[in-house]
PDB file of C-alpha atoms in Angstrom:
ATOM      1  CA  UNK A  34      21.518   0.576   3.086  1.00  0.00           C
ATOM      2  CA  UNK A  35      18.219   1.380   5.092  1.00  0.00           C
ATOM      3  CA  UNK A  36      16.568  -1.519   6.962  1.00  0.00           C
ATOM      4  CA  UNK A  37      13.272  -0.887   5.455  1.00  0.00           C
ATOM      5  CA  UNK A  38      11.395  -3.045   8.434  1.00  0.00           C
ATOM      6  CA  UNK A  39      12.452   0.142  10.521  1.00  0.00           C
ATOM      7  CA  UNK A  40      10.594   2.938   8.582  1.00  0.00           C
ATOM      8  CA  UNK A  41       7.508   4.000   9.842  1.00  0.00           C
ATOM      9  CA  UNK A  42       5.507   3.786   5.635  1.00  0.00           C
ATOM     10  CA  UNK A  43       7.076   0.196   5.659  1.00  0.00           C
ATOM     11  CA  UNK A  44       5.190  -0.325   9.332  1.00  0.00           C
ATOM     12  CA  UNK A  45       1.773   1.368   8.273  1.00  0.00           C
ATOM     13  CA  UNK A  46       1.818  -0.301   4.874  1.00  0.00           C
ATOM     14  CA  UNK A  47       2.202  -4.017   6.476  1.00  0.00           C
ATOM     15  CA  UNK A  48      -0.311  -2.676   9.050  1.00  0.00           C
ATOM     16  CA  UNK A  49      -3.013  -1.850   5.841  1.00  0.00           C
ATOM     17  CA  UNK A  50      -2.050  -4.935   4.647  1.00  0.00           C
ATOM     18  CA  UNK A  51      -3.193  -7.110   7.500  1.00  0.00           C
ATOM     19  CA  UNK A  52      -6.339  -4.968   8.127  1.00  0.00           C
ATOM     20  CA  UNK A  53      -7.048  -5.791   4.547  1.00  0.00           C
ATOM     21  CA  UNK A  54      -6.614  -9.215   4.976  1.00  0.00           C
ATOM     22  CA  UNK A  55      -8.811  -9.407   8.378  1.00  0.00           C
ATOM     23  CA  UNK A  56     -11.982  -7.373   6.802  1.00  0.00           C
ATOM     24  CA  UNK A  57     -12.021  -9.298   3.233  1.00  0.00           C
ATOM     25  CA  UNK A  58     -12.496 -12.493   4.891  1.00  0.00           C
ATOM     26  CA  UNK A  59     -15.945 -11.582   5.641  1.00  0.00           C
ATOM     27  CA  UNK A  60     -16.476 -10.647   1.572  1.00  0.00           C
ATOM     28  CA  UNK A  61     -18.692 -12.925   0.040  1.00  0.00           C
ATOM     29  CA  UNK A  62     -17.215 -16.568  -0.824  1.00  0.00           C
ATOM     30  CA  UNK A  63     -18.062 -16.149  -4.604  1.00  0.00           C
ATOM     31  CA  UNK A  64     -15.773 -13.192  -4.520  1.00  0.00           C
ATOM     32  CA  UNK A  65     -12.950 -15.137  -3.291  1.00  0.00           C
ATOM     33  CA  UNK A  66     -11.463 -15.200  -7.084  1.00  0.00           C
ATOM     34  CA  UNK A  67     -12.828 -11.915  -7.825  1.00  0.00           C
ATOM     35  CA  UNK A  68     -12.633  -8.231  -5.581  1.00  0.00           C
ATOM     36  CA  UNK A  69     -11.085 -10.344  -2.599  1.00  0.00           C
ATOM     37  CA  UNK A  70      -8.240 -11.776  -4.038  1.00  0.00           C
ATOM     38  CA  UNK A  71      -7.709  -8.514  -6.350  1.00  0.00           C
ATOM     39  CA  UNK A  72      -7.575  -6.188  -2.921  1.00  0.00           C
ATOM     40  CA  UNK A  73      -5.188  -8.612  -1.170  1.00  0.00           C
ATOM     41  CA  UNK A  74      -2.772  -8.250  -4.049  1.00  0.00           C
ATOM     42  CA  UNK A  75      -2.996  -4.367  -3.682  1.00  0.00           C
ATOM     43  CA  UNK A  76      -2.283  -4.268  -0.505  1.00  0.00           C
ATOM     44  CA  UNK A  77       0.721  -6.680  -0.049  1.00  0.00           C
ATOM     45  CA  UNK A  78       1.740  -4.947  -3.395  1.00  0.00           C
ATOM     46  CA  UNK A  79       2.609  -1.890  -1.146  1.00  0.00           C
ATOM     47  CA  UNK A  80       4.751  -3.113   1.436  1.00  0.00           C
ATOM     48  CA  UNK A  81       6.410  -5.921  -1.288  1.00  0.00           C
ATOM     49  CA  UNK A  82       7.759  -2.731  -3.493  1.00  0.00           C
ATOM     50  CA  UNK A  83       8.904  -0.329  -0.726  1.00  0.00           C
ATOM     51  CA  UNK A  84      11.098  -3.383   0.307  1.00  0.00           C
ATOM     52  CA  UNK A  85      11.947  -4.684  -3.123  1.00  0.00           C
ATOM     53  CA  UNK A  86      12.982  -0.843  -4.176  1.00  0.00           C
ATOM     54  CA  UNK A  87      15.229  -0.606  -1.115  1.00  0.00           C
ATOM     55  CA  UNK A  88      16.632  -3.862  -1.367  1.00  0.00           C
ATOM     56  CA  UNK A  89      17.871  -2.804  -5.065  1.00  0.00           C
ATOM     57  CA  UNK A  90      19.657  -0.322  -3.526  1.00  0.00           C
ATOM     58  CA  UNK A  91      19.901   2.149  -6.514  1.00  0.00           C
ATOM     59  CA  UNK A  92      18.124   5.350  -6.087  1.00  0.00           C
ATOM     60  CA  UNK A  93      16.460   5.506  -9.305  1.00  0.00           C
ATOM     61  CA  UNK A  94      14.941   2.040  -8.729  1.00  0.00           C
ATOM     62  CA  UNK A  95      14.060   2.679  -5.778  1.00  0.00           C
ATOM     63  CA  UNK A  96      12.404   5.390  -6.692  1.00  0.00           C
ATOM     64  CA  UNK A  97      10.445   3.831  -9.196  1.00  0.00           C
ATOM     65  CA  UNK A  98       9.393   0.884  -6.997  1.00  0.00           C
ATOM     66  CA  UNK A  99       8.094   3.477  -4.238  1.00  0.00           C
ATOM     67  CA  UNK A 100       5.951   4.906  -7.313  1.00  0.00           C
ATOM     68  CA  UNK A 101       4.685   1.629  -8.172  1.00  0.00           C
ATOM     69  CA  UNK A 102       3.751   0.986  -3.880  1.00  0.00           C
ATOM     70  CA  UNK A 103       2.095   4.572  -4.168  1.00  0.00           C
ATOM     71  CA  UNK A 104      -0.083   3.398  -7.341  1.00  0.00           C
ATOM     72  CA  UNK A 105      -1.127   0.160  -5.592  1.00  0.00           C
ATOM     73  CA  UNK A 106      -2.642   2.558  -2.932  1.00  0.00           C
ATOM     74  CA  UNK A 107      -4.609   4.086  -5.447  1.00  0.00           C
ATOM     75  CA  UNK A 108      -5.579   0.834  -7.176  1.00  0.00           C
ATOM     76  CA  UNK A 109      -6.441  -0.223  -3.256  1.00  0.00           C
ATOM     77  CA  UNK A 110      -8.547   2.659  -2.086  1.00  0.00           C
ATOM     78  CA  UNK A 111     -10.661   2.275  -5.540  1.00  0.00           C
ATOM     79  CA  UNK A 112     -11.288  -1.018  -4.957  1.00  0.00           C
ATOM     80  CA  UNK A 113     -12.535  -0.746  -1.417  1.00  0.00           C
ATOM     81  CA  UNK A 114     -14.717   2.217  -2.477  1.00  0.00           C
ATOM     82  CA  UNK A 115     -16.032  -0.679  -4.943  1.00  0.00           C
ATOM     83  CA  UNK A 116     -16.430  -3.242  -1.918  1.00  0.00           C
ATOM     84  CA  UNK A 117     -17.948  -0.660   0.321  1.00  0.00           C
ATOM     85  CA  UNK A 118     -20.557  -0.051  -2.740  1.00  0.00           C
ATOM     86  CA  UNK A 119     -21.439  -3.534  -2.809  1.00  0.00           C
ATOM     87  CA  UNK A 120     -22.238  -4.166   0.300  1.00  0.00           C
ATOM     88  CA  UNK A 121     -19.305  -5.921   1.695  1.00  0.00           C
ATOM     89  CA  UNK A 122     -18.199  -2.926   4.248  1.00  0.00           C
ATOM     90  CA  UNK A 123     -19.473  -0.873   6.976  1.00  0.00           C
ATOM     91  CA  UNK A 124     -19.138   2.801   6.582  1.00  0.00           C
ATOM     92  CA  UNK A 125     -16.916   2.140   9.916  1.00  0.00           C
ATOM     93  CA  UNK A 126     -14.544  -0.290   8.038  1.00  0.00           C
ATOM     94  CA  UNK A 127     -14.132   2.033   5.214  1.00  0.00           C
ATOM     95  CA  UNK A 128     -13.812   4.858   7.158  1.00  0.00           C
ATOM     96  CA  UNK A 129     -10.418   3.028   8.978  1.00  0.00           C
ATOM     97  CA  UNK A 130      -9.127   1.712   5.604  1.00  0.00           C
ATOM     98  CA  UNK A 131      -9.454   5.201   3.790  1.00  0.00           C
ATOM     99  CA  UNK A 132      -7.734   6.819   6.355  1.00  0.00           C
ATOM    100  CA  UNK A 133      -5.124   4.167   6.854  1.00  0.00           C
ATOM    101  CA  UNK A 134      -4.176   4.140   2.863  1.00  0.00           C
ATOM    102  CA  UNK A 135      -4.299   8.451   3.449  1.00  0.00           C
ATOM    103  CA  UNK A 136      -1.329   8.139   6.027  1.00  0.00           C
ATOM    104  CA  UNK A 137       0.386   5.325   4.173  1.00  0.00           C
ATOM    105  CA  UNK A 138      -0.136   7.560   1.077  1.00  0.00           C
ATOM    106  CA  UNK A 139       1.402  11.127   2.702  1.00  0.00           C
ATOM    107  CA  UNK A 140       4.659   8.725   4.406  1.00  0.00           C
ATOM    108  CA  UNK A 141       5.001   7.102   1.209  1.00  0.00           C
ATOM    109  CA  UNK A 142       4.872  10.646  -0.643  1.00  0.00           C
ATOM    110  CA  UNK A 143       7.383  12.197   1.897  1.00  0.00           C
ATOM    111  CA  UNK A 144       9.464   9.189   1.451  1.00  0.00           C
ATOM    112  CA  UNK A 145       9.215   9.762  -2.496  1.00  0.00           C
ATOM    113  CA  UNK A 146      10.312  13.078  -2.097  1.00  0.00           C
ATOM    114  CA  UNK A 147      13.319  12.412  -0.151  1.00  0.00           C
ATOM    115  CA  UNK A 148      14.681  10.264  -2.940  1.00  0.00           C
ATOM    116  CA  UNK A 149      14.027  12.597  -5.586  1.00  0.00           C
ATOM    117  CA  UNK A 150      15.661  15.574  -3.280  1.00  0.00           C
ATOM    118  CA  UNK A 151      19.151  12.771  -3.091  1.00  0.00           C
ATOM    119  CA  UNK A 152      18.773  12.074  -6.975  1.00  0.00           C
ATOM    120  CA  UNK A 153      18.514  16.436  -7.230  1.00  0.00           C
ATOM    121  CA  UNK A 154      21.688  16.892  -5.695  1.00  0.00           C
ATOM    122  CA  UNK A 155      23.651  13.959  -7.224  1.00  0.00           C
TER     123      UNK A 155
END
């Protein structure tokens, strides 16, 4: 079985996560229920399935838990668009988030895709 805290999407993804953390505690405190809390859950939602996919250990699970990290990205990247439209991010901020979820998003793809090469050939 792979040690998931080894590979590098695992890293970057727990990485995102953290950053997301660190920036949304500046959101607004009436948001604390609302676009905060929603983002948090997005991002630890990547990290949480790459790990719980791998720790099932069957390749078509994992498989579908690495789908379900890649759709939290999306979900993520909306919703900072959303918090970067209200007013609660520099154009700095964004522009390290967006291009944090984009290399979390192309190791997660690669990742995907060598999975559904070992599912080709079984």
């Amino acid at each position: 079985m792979i040690d998931y805290k080894q590979l590098d999407v695992w890293i970057a993804s727990r990485q995102l996560a953290n950053s997301i953390y660190t920036i949304s505690k500046n959101f607004p405190k009436d948001e604390i229920f609302g676009l905060t809390q929603q983002i948090r859950k997005s991002a630890i939602s990547v990290p949480s399935n790459i790990a719980e996919g791998l720790g099932r250990n069957h390749l078509n699970e994992i498989i579908q838990f690495l789908y379900i990290a890649r759709g939290s990205l999306f979900e993520l990247e909306t919703q900072i668009y959303i918090a970067f439209d209200q007013g609660y991010l520099e154009s700095d901020n964004l522009k390290q988030i967006t291009d944090t979820i984009e290399k979390c998003k192309k190791l997660l793809n690669g990742f995907i895709n060598y999975y559904l090469k070992k599912k080709t050939k079984n």
